[in-house]
PDB file of C-alpha atoms and ligand atoms in Angstrom:
ATOM      1  CA  UNK B   1      -9.972  -2.295  11.154  1.00 85.00           C
ATOM      2  CA  UNK B   2     -12.366   0.314   9.885  1.00 90.00           C
ATOM      3  CA  UNK B   3     -11.635   2.774   7.136  1.00 93.00           C
ATOM      4  CA  UNK B   4     -13.512   5.488   9.014  1.00 90.00           C
ATOM      5  CA  UNK B   5     -11.167   5.283  11.997  1.00 85.00           C
ATOM      6  CA  UNK B   6      -8.030   7.349  11.956  1.00 80.00           C
ATOM      7  CA  UNK B   7      -4.642   5.699  12.038  1.00 84.00           C
ATOM      8  CA  UNK B   8      -3.576   2.267  10.932  1.00 92.00           C
ATOM      9  CA  UNK B   9      -3.795  -1.143  12.618  1.00 91.00           C
ATOM     10  CA  UNK B  10      -0.659  -2.408  14.413  1.00 90.00           C
ATOM     11  CA  UNK B  11       0.160  -4.994  11.749  1.00 90.00           C
ATOM     12  CA  UNK B  12       0.216  -2.285   9.112  1.00 94.00           C
ATOM     13  CA  UNK B  13       3.973  -1.814   9.370  1.00 94.00           C
ATOM     14  CA  UNK B  14       6.751  -1.795   6.801  1.00 96.00           C
ATOM     15  CA  UNK B  15       8.449  -5.124   7.321  1.00 93.00           C
ATOM     16  CA  UNK B  16      11.761  -3.725   6.230  1.00 94.00           C
ATOM     17  CA  UNK B  17      12.207  -0.406   8.058  1.00 97.00           C
ATOM     18  CA  UNK B  18       9.369  -0.495  10.586  1.00 96.00           C
ATOM     19  CA  UNK B  19       7.560   2.651   9.440  1.00 96.00           C
ATOM     20  CA  UNK B  20       3.954   2.933  10.549  1.00 95.00           C
ATOM     21  CA  UNK B  21       1.053   5.230   9.745  1.00 96.00           C
ATOM     22  CA  UNK B  22       2.119   5.488   6.113  1.00 97.00           C
ATOM     23  CA  UNK B  23       0.936   3.943   2.835  1.00 98.00           C
ATOM     24  CA  UNK B  24       2.166   0.409   2.353  1.00 97.00           C
ATOM     25  CA  UNK B  25       2.483  -1.834  -0.661  1.00 96.00           C
ATOM     26  CA  UNK B  26       2.381  -5.597  -0.870  1.00 93.00           C
ATOM     27  CA  UNK B  27       3.681  -8.002  -3.509  1.00 91.00           C
ATOM     28  CA  UNK B  28       1.337  -8.116  -6.472  1.00 87.00           C
ATOM     29  CA  UNK B  29       1.922 -11.830  -6.707  1.00 80.00           C
ATOM     30  CA  UNK B  30       2.538 -13.554  -3.433  1.00 68.00           C
ATOM     31  CA  UNK B  31       0.656 -15.753  -1.048  1.00 61.00           C
ATOM     32  CA  UNK B  32       2.331 -14.354   2.046  1.00 60.00           C
ATOM     33  CA  UNK B  33       1.700 -10.637   1.640  1.00 51.00           C
ATOM     34  CA  UNK B  34       1.499  -9.865   5.337  1.00 54.00           C
ATOM     35  CA  UNK B  35       5.167 -10.531   5.913  1.00 62.00           C
ATOM     36  CA  UNK B  36       6.314  -8.482   2.964  1.00 88.00           C
ATOM     37  CA  UNK B  37       4.623  -5.138   3.458  1.00 93.00           C
ATOM     38  CA  UNK B  38       6.778  -2.293   2.241  1.00 95.00           C
ATOM     39  CA  UNK B  39       6.594   1.478   2.572  1.00 98.00           C
ATOM     40  CA  UNK B  40       7.101   3.733  -0.450  1.00 98.00           C
ATOM     41  CA  UNK B  41      10.751   4.379   0.327  1.00 98.00           C
ATOM     42  CA  UNK B  42      11.570   0.703   0.721  1.00 97.00           C
ATOM     43  CA  UNK B  43       9.662  -0.269  -2.429  1.00 96.00           C
ATOM     44  CA  UNK B  44      11.411   2.470  -4.362  1.00 96.00           C
ATOM     45  CA  UNK B  45      14.777   1.246  -3.219  1.00 96.00           C
ATOM     46  CA  UNK B  46      13.944  -2.396  -3.782  1.00 93.00           C
ATOM     47  CA  UNK B  47      12.337  -1.952  -7.205  1.00 93.00           C
ATOM     48  CA  UNK B  48      14.706   0.810  -8.294  1.00 95.00           C
ATOM     49  CA  UNK B  49      11.927   3.368  -8.771  1.00 96.00           C
ATOM     50  CA  UNK B  50      12.334   7.060  -7.992  1.00 96.00           C
ATOM     51  CA  UNK B  51       9.559   7.848  -5.528  1.00 97.00           C
ATOM     52  CA  UNK B  52      10.792  11.332  -4.594  1.00 96.00           C
ATOM     53  CA  UNK B  53       8.019  12.958  -6.631  1.00 95.00           C
ATOM     54  CA  UNK B  54       5.248  10.701  -5.455  1.00 98.00           C
ATOM     55  CA  UNK B  55       1.900  12.479  -5.425  1.00 98.00           C
ATOM     56  CA  UNK B  56      -0.243  12.553  -2.284  1.00 97.00           C
ATOM     57  CA  UNK B  57      -2.424   9.796  -3.768  1.00 97.00           C
ATOM     58  CA  UNK B  58       0.558   7.434  -3.824  1.00 98.00           C
ATOM     59  CA  UNK B  59       1.158   7.504  -7.565  1.00 98.00           C
ATOM     60  CA  UNK B  60       4.487   7.901  -9.334  1.00 98.00           C
ATOM     61  CA  UNK B  61       5.056   8.803 -12.966  1.00 96.00           C
ATOM     62  CA  UNK B  62       6.209   5.653 -14.726  1.00 92.00           C
ATOM     63  CA  UNK B  63       6.472   5.470 -18.509  1.00 90.00           C
ATOM     64  CA  UNK B  64       4.326   8.569 -18.891  1.00 93.00           C
ATOM     65  CA  UNK B  65       1.518   7.438 -16.599  1.00 95.00           C
ATOM     66  CA  UNK B  66       0.747   7.998 -12.945  1.00 97.00           C
ATOM     67  CA  UNK B  67       0.932   4.570 -11.354  1.00 96.00           C
ATOM     68  CA  UNK B  68       0.471   3.195  -7.860  1.00 97.00           C
ATOM     69  CA  UNK B  69       1.780  -0.180  -9.019  1.00 96.00           C
ATOM     70  CA  UNK B  70       5.458   0.093  -8.154  1.00 96.00           C
ATOM     71  CA  UNK B  71       7.404  -2.692  -9.810  1.00 93.00           C
ATOM     72  CA  UNK B  72       6.001  -5.866  -8.325  1.00 92.00           C
ATOM     73  CA  UNK B  73       4.191  -4.063  -5.514  1.00 94.00           C
ATOM     74  CA  UNK B  74       0.561  -2.986  -5.342  1.00 95.00           C
ATOM     75  CA  UNK B  75      -1.241  -0.858  -2.712  1.00 96.00           C
ATOM     76  CA  UNK B  76      -1.914  -2.876   0.455  1.00 95.00           C
ATOM     77  CA  UNK B  77      -5.536  -2.251   1.408  1.00 95.00           C
ATOM     78  CA  UNK B  78      -6.820  -4.601   4.120  1.00 93.00           C
ATOM     79  CA  UNK B  79     -10.379  -5.825   4.138  1.00 92.00           C
ATOM     80  CA  UNK B  80     -12.462  -3.963   6.653  1.00 90.00           C
ATOM     81  CA  UNK B  81     -13.818  -6.900   8.600  1.00 79.00           C
ATOM     82  CA  UNK B  82     -11.790  -8.045  11.557  1.00 66.00           C
ATOM     83  CA  UNK B  83     -10.668 -11.626  11.266  1.00 72.00           C
ATOM     84  CA  UNK B  84      -7.651 -13.305  12.748  1.00 76.00           C
ATOM     85  CA  UNK B  85      -5.938 -13.434   9.424  1.00 80.00           C
ATOM     86  CA  UNK B  86      -5.361 -10.194   7.579  1.00 84.00           C
ATOM     87  CA  UNK B  87      -6.602 -10.250   4.006  1.00 87.00           C
ATOM     88  CA  UNK B  88      -5.873  -7.647   1.364  1.00 90.00           C
ATOM     89  CA  UNK B  89      -8.017  -6.613  -1.539  1.00 91.00           C
ATOM     90  CA  UNK B  90      -7.004  -7.797  -4.970  1.00 90.00           C
ATOM     91  CA  UNK B  91      -5.726  -4.980  -7.094  1.00 90.00           C
ATOM     92  CA  UNK B  92      -8.818  -4.666  -9.251  1.00 91.00           C
ATOM     93  CA  UNK B  93     -11.371  -5.090  -6.483  1.00 93.00           C
ATOM     94  CA  UNK B  94     -10.351  -2.457  -3.945  1.00 94.00           C
ATOM     95  CA  UNK B  95     -13.547  -0.622  -2.925  1.00 95.00           C
ATOM     96  CA  UNK B  96     -13.684   3.159  -3.151  1.00 96.00           C
ATOM     97  CA  UNK B  97     -13.607   3.627   0.634  1.00 95.00           C
ATOM     98  CA  UNK B  98     -10.605   1.346   0.929  1.00 96.00           C
ATOM     99  CA  UNK B  99      -8.738   3.270  -1.723  1.00 96.00           C
ATOM    100  CA  UNK B 100      -9.690   6.556  -0.059  1.00 96.00           C
ATOM    101  CA  UNK B 101      -8.356   5.228   3.241  1.00 96.00           C
ATOM    102  CA  UNK B 102      -5.085   4.229   1.613  1.00 97.00           C
ATOM    103  CA  UNK B 103      -4.668   7.433  -0.355  1.00 97.00           C
ATOM    104  CA  UNK B 104      -5.138   9.683   2.656  1.00 96.00           C
ATOM    105  CA  UNK B 105      -2.253   7.997   4.495  1.00 97.00           C
ATOM    106  CA  UNK B 106       1.049   9.893   4.285  1.00 97.00           C
ATOM    107  CA  UNK B 107       3.520   8.655   1.668  1.00 97.00           C
ATOM    108  CA  UNK B 108       6.245   8.595   4.326  1.00 94.00           C
TER     109      UNK B 108
HETATM  110 ZN1   ZN W 201      10.038   0.847   4.770  1.00 69.89          ZN
END
């Protein structure tokens, strides 16, 4: 995948409801993130977080701060290079372009 291209790769699908072309989150801790991708609505439901006022950048007000870490789920930003196995950036190492790519995706 390339951040400059529009749209999302085929694997970038909510594994619960099947939504595509939206922001997805992955478990913050978990060695099998690819099978547990979740869209904002599914994360909200699962983690009991009200996402109805989510900002366009994917953040929600939690305990007085705007957060994109929703319960145990962090933004799912794939690495740009195409390998057979999909790898996601660690939360603290997402590059600016990757975050831009993620933030411009619709929330739902
Ligand atoms: Zn979903």
